[in-house]
PDB file of C-alpha atoms in Angstrom:
ATOM      1  CA  VAL A  25     -99.537-112.401  74.134  1.00 61.00           C
ATOM      2  CA  LEU A  26     -97.347-110.061  72.156  1.00 72.00           C
ATOM      3  CA  PHE A  27     -99.239-107.994  69.622  1.00 75.00           C
ATOM      4  CA  ARG A  28     -97.548-106.518  66.587  1.00 86.00           C
ATOM      5  CA  SER A  29    -100.011-103.625  66.483  1.00 93.00           C
ATOM      6  CA  LYS A  30    -101.096-101.576  69.489  1.00 96.00           C
ATOM      7  CA  VAL A  31    -103.446 -98.610  69.554  1.00 97.00           C
ATOM      8  CA  VAL A  32    -104.977 -96.419  72.236  1.00 98.00           C
ATOM      9  CA  TYR A  33    -108.082 -94.346  71.560  1.00 98.00           C
ATOM     10  CA  GLN A  34    -109.491 -91.547  73.629  1.00 97.00           C
ATOM     11  CA  ILE A  35    -113.177 -90.807  74.059  1.00 97.00           C
ATOM     12  CA  ASN A  36    -113.726 -87.483  75.797  1.00 97.00           C
ATOM     13  CA  ARG A  37    -117.001 -86.225  74.333  1.00 97.00           C
ATOM     14  CA  ALA A  38    -120.601 -87.284  74.850  1.00 95.00           C
ATOM     15  CA  GLU A  39    -122.068 -86.761  71.361  1.00 96.00           C
ATOM     16  CA  PRO A  40    -123.357 -90.102  70.024  1.00 96.00           C
ATOM     17  CA  GLU A  41    -122.062 -89.361  66.490  1.00 97.00           C
ATOM     18  CA  TYR A  42    -118.542 -88.745  67.840  1.00 97.00           C
ATOM     19  CA  GLN A  43    -118.603 -91.959  69.854  1.00 97.00           C
ATOM     20  CA  LEU A  44    -120.026 -93.896  66.900  1.00 98.00           C
ATOM     21  CA  ALA A  45    -117.141 -92.749  64.692  1.00 97.00           C
ATOM     22  CA  ILE A  46    -114.623 -94.064  67.225  1.00 98.00           C
ATOM     23  CA  LEU A  47    -116.475 -97.360  67.698  1.00 98.00           C
ATOM     24  CA  ASN A  48    -116.549 -97.758  63.913  1.00 98.00           C
ATOM     25  CA  SER A  49    -112.809 -97.085  63.736  1.00 97.00           C
ATOM     26  CA  ILE A  50    -112.186 -99.728  66.403  1.00 97.00           C
ATOM     27  CA  SER A  51    -114.288-102.204  64.395  1.00 97.00           C
ATOM     28  CA  ALA A  52    -112.246-101.389  61.288  1.00 96.00           C
ATOM     29  CA  MET A  53    -109.004-102.027  63.208  1.00 95.00           C
ATOM     30  CA  LEU A  54    -110.348-105.381  64.384  1.00 94.00           C
ATOM     31  CA  LYS A  55    -111.328-106.298  60.839  1.00 95.00           C
ATOM     32  CA  LYS A  56    -107.905-105.388  59.479  1.00 94.00           C
ATOM     33  CA  TYR A  57    -105.704-106.842  62.232  1.00 92.00           C
ATOM     34  CA  VAL A  58    -108.061-109.558  63.560  1.00 86.00           C
ATOM     35  CA  ASP A  59    -106.272-111.025  66.583  1.00 84.00           C
ATOM     36  CA  ASP A  60    -102.952-109.237  66.118  1.00 92.00           C
ATOM     37  CA  VAL A  61    -103.898-105.915  67.700  1.00 94.00           C
ATOM     38  CA  SER A  62    -104.101-104.698  71.260  1.00 96.00           C
ATOM     39  CA  ILE A  63    -106.654-101.914  71.682  1.00 97.00           C
ATOM     40  CA  SER A  64    -107.162 -99.695  74.715  1.00 98.00           C
ATOM     41  CA  VAL A  65    -109.872 -97.044  74.945  1.00 98.00           C
ATOM     42  CA  VAL A  66    -109.318 -94.370  77.586  1.00 98.00           C
ATOM     43  CA  VAL A  67    -112.437 -92.428  78.470  1.00 98.00           C
ATOM     44  CA  TRP A  68    -112.743 -89.157  80.380  1.00 98.00           C
ATOM     45  CA  GLY A  69    -114.753 -85.962  80.592  1.00 97.00           C
ATOM     46  CA  PRO A  70    -118.280 -86.098  79.161  1.00 97.00           C
ATOM     47  CA  GLY A  71    -117.370 -89.293  77.295  1.00 97.00           C
ATOM     48  CA  ILE A  72    -117.344 -91.264  80.542  1.00 98.00           C
ATOM     49  CA  HIS A  73    -121.124 -91.611  80.489  1.00 98.00           C
ATOM     50  CA  LEU A  74    -120.651 -94.237  77.756  1.00 98.00           C
ATOM     51  CA  LEU A  75    -119.237 -96.547  80.436  1.00 98.00           C
ATOM     52  CA  ALA A  76    -121.807 -95.852  83.164  1.00 98.00           C
ATOM     53  CA  LYS A  77    -124.492 -98.224  84.399  1.00 97.00           C
ATOM     54  CA  LYS A  78    -126.763 -95.185  84.760  1.00 96.00           C
ATOM     55  CA  PRO A  79    -125.399 -92.491  82.400  1.00 95.00           C
ATOM     56  CA  GLY A  80    -126.025 -88.877  83.392  1.00 94.00           C
ATOM     57  CA  ARG A  81    -126.218 -87.949  79.702  1.00 94.00           C
ATOM     58  CA  PRO A  82    -128.049 -89.644  76.836  1.00 93.00           C
ATOM     59  CA  VAL A  83    -126.104 -92.696  75.633  1.00 95.00           C
ATOM     60  CA  PRO A  84    -127.492 -94.957  72.906  1.00 97.00           C
ATOM     61  CA  LYS A  85    -127.968 -98.504  74.243  1.00 96.00           C
ATOM     62  CA  THR A  86    -126.420 -99.786  71.019  1.00 97.00           C
ATOM     63  CA  HIS A  87    -123.180 -97.965  71.887  1.00 98.00           C
ATOM     64  CA  GLN A  88    -123.017 -99.638  75.284  1.00 98.00           C
ATOM     65  CA  GLN A  89    -123.819-103.012  73.704  1.00 98.00           C
ATOM     66  CA  ARG A  90    -120.976-102.565  71.214  1.00 98.00           C
ATOM     67  CA  VAL A  91    -118.545-101.560  73.957  1.00 98.00           C
ATOM     68  CA  ARG A  92    -119.487-104.653  75.990  1.00 98.00           C
ATOM     69  CA  GLY A  93    -119.134-106.876  72.920  1.00 97.00           C
ATOM     70  CA  MET A  94    -115.743-105.388  72.074  1.00 97.00           C
ATOM     71  CA  SER A  95    -114.534-106.047  75.609  1.00 97.00           C
ATOM     72  CA  GLU A  96    -115.952-109.554  75.945  1.00 96.00           C
ATOM     73  CA  SER A  97    -115.340-110.844  72.417  1.00 95.00           C
ATOM     74  CA  TYR A  98    -112.070-109.109  71.511  1.00 94.00           C
ATOM     75  CA  GLY A  99    -110.429-108.259  74.834  1.00 95.00           C
ATOM     76  CA  ILE A 100    -110.505-104.541  74.178  1.00 97.00           C
ATOM     77  CA  GLU A 101    -109.581-102.648  77.311  1.00 97.00           C
ATOM     78  CA  PHE A 102    -111.885 -99.804  78.379  1.00 98.00           C
ATOM     79  CA  VAL A 103    -110.346 -97.479  80.956  1.00 98.00           C
ATOM     80  CA  ALA A 104    -112.235 -94.792  82.873  1.00 98.00           C
ATOM     81  CA  CYS A 105    -110.502 -91.708  84.246  1.00 98.00           C
ATOM     82  CA  GLY A 106    -110.537 -91.659  88.036  1.00 98.00           C
ATOM     83  CA  ASN A 107    -110.354 -87.853  88.094  1.00 98.00           C
ATOM     84  CA  THR A 108    -113.517 -87.568  86.010  1.00 98.00           C
ATOM     85  CA  MET A 109    -115.238 -90.138  88.196  1.00 97.00           C
ATOM     86  CA  HIS A 110    -114.235 -88.231  91.324  1.00 98.00           C
ATOM     87  CA  SER A 111    -115.640 -84.987  89.909  1.00 97.00           C
ATOM     88  CA  LEU A 112    -118.968 -86.781  89.279  1.00 97.00           C
ATOM     89  CA  GLY A 113    -118.987 -88.484  92.663  1.00 97.00           C
ATOM     90  CA  TRP A 114    -118.854 -91.902  90.975  1.00 98.00           C
ATOM     91  CA  GLU A 115    -117.305 -95.108  92.278  1.00 97.00           C
ATOM     92  CA  LYS A 116    -116.130 -98.206  90.380  1.00 97.00           C
ATOM     93  CA  GLN A 117    -119.528 -99.860  90.940  1.00 98.00           C
ATOM     94  CA  ASP A 118    -121.191 -97.049  88.921  1.00 98.00           C
ATOM     95  CA  LEU A 119    -119.439 -98.323  85.795  1.00 98.00           C
ATOM     96  CA  LEU A 120    -120.124-101.297  83.556  1.00 98.00           C
ATOM     97  CA  ASP A 121    -118.500-104.350  85.120  1.00 97.00           C
ATOM     98  CA  PHE A 122    -115.695-104.807  82.553  1.00 98.00           C
ATOM     99  CA  VAL A 123    -114.384-101.227  82.832  1.00 98.00           C
ATOM    100  CA  GLN A 124    -111.022-100.591  84.470  1.00 98.00           C
ATOM    101  CA  VAL A 125    -110.334 -97.414  86.429  1.00 98.00           C
ATOM    102  CA  GLU A 126    -107.014 -95.581  86.370  1.00 98.00           C
ATOM    103  CA  ASP A 127    -106.252 -92.429  88.366  1.00 97.00           C
ATOM    104  CA  VAL A 128    -105.648 -90.025  85.477  1.00 97.00           C
ATOM    105  CA  GLY A 129    -106.951 -90.698  81.976  1.00 97.00           C
ATOM    106  CA  ALA A 130    -104.365 -88.522  80.260  1.00 96.00           C
ATOM    107  CA  SER A 131    -101.504 -90.313  82.007  1.00 97.00           C
ATOM    108  CA  SER A 132    -103.038 -93.641  80.967  1.00 98.00           C
ATOM    109  CA  VAL A 133    -102.762 -92.546  77.336  1.00 97.00           C
ATOM    110  CA  MET A 134     -99.195 -91.333  77.875  1.00 97.00           C
ATOM    111  CA  GLU A 135     -98.143 -94.577  79.572  1.00 98.00           C
ATOM    112  CA  ARG A 136     -99.533 -96.634  76.711  1.00 97.00           C
ATOM    113  CA  GLN A 137     -97.708 -94.454  74.196  1.00 97.00           C
ATOM    114  CA  GLU A 138     -94.504 -95.124  76.128  1.00 97.00           C
ATOM    115  CA  LYS A 139     -95.234 -98.856  75.635  1.00 96.00           C
ATOM    116  CA  GLY A 140     -95.504 -98.395  71.868  1.00 96.00           C
ATOM    117  CA  TYR A 141     -99.213 -97.768  71.430  1.00 97.00           C
ATOM    118  CA  ALA A 142    -100.246 -95.458  68.591  1.00 96.00           C
ATOM    119  CA  TYR A 143    -102.493 -92.677  69.930  1.00 97.00           C
ATOM    120  CA  ILE A 144    -105.727 -92.020  68.054  1.00 93.00           C
ATOM    121  CA  ALA A 145    -107.766 -88.975  69.056  1.00 85.00           C
ATOM    122  CA  TRP A 146    -110.671 -87.207  67.417  1.00 84.00           C
TER     123      TRP A 146
END
């Protein structure tokens, strides 16, 4: 599928309000572009707990439910930074089942930009 619009978000902080703002922005993109947008969310640093089966920081269950729904219902790609995972001693199985792992989160953002994705960061 070729999408006219492509966007990559980063989540690199653990504060629930910060994450909520990004999730709300993603929802707004979906509302505007419906099925003509490809969305990737690259997560590293303290933000990675959002994608963990057993977060090491407080993560609202509603945030994790939204992330799962976005992945399952809209095909949004959630990518965890392998470097961050390594620093925490985490493996792929520590993450929610739909999460992809790439070696370096920052390079994942860069590679998507090279493929025409607009980069959205807070």
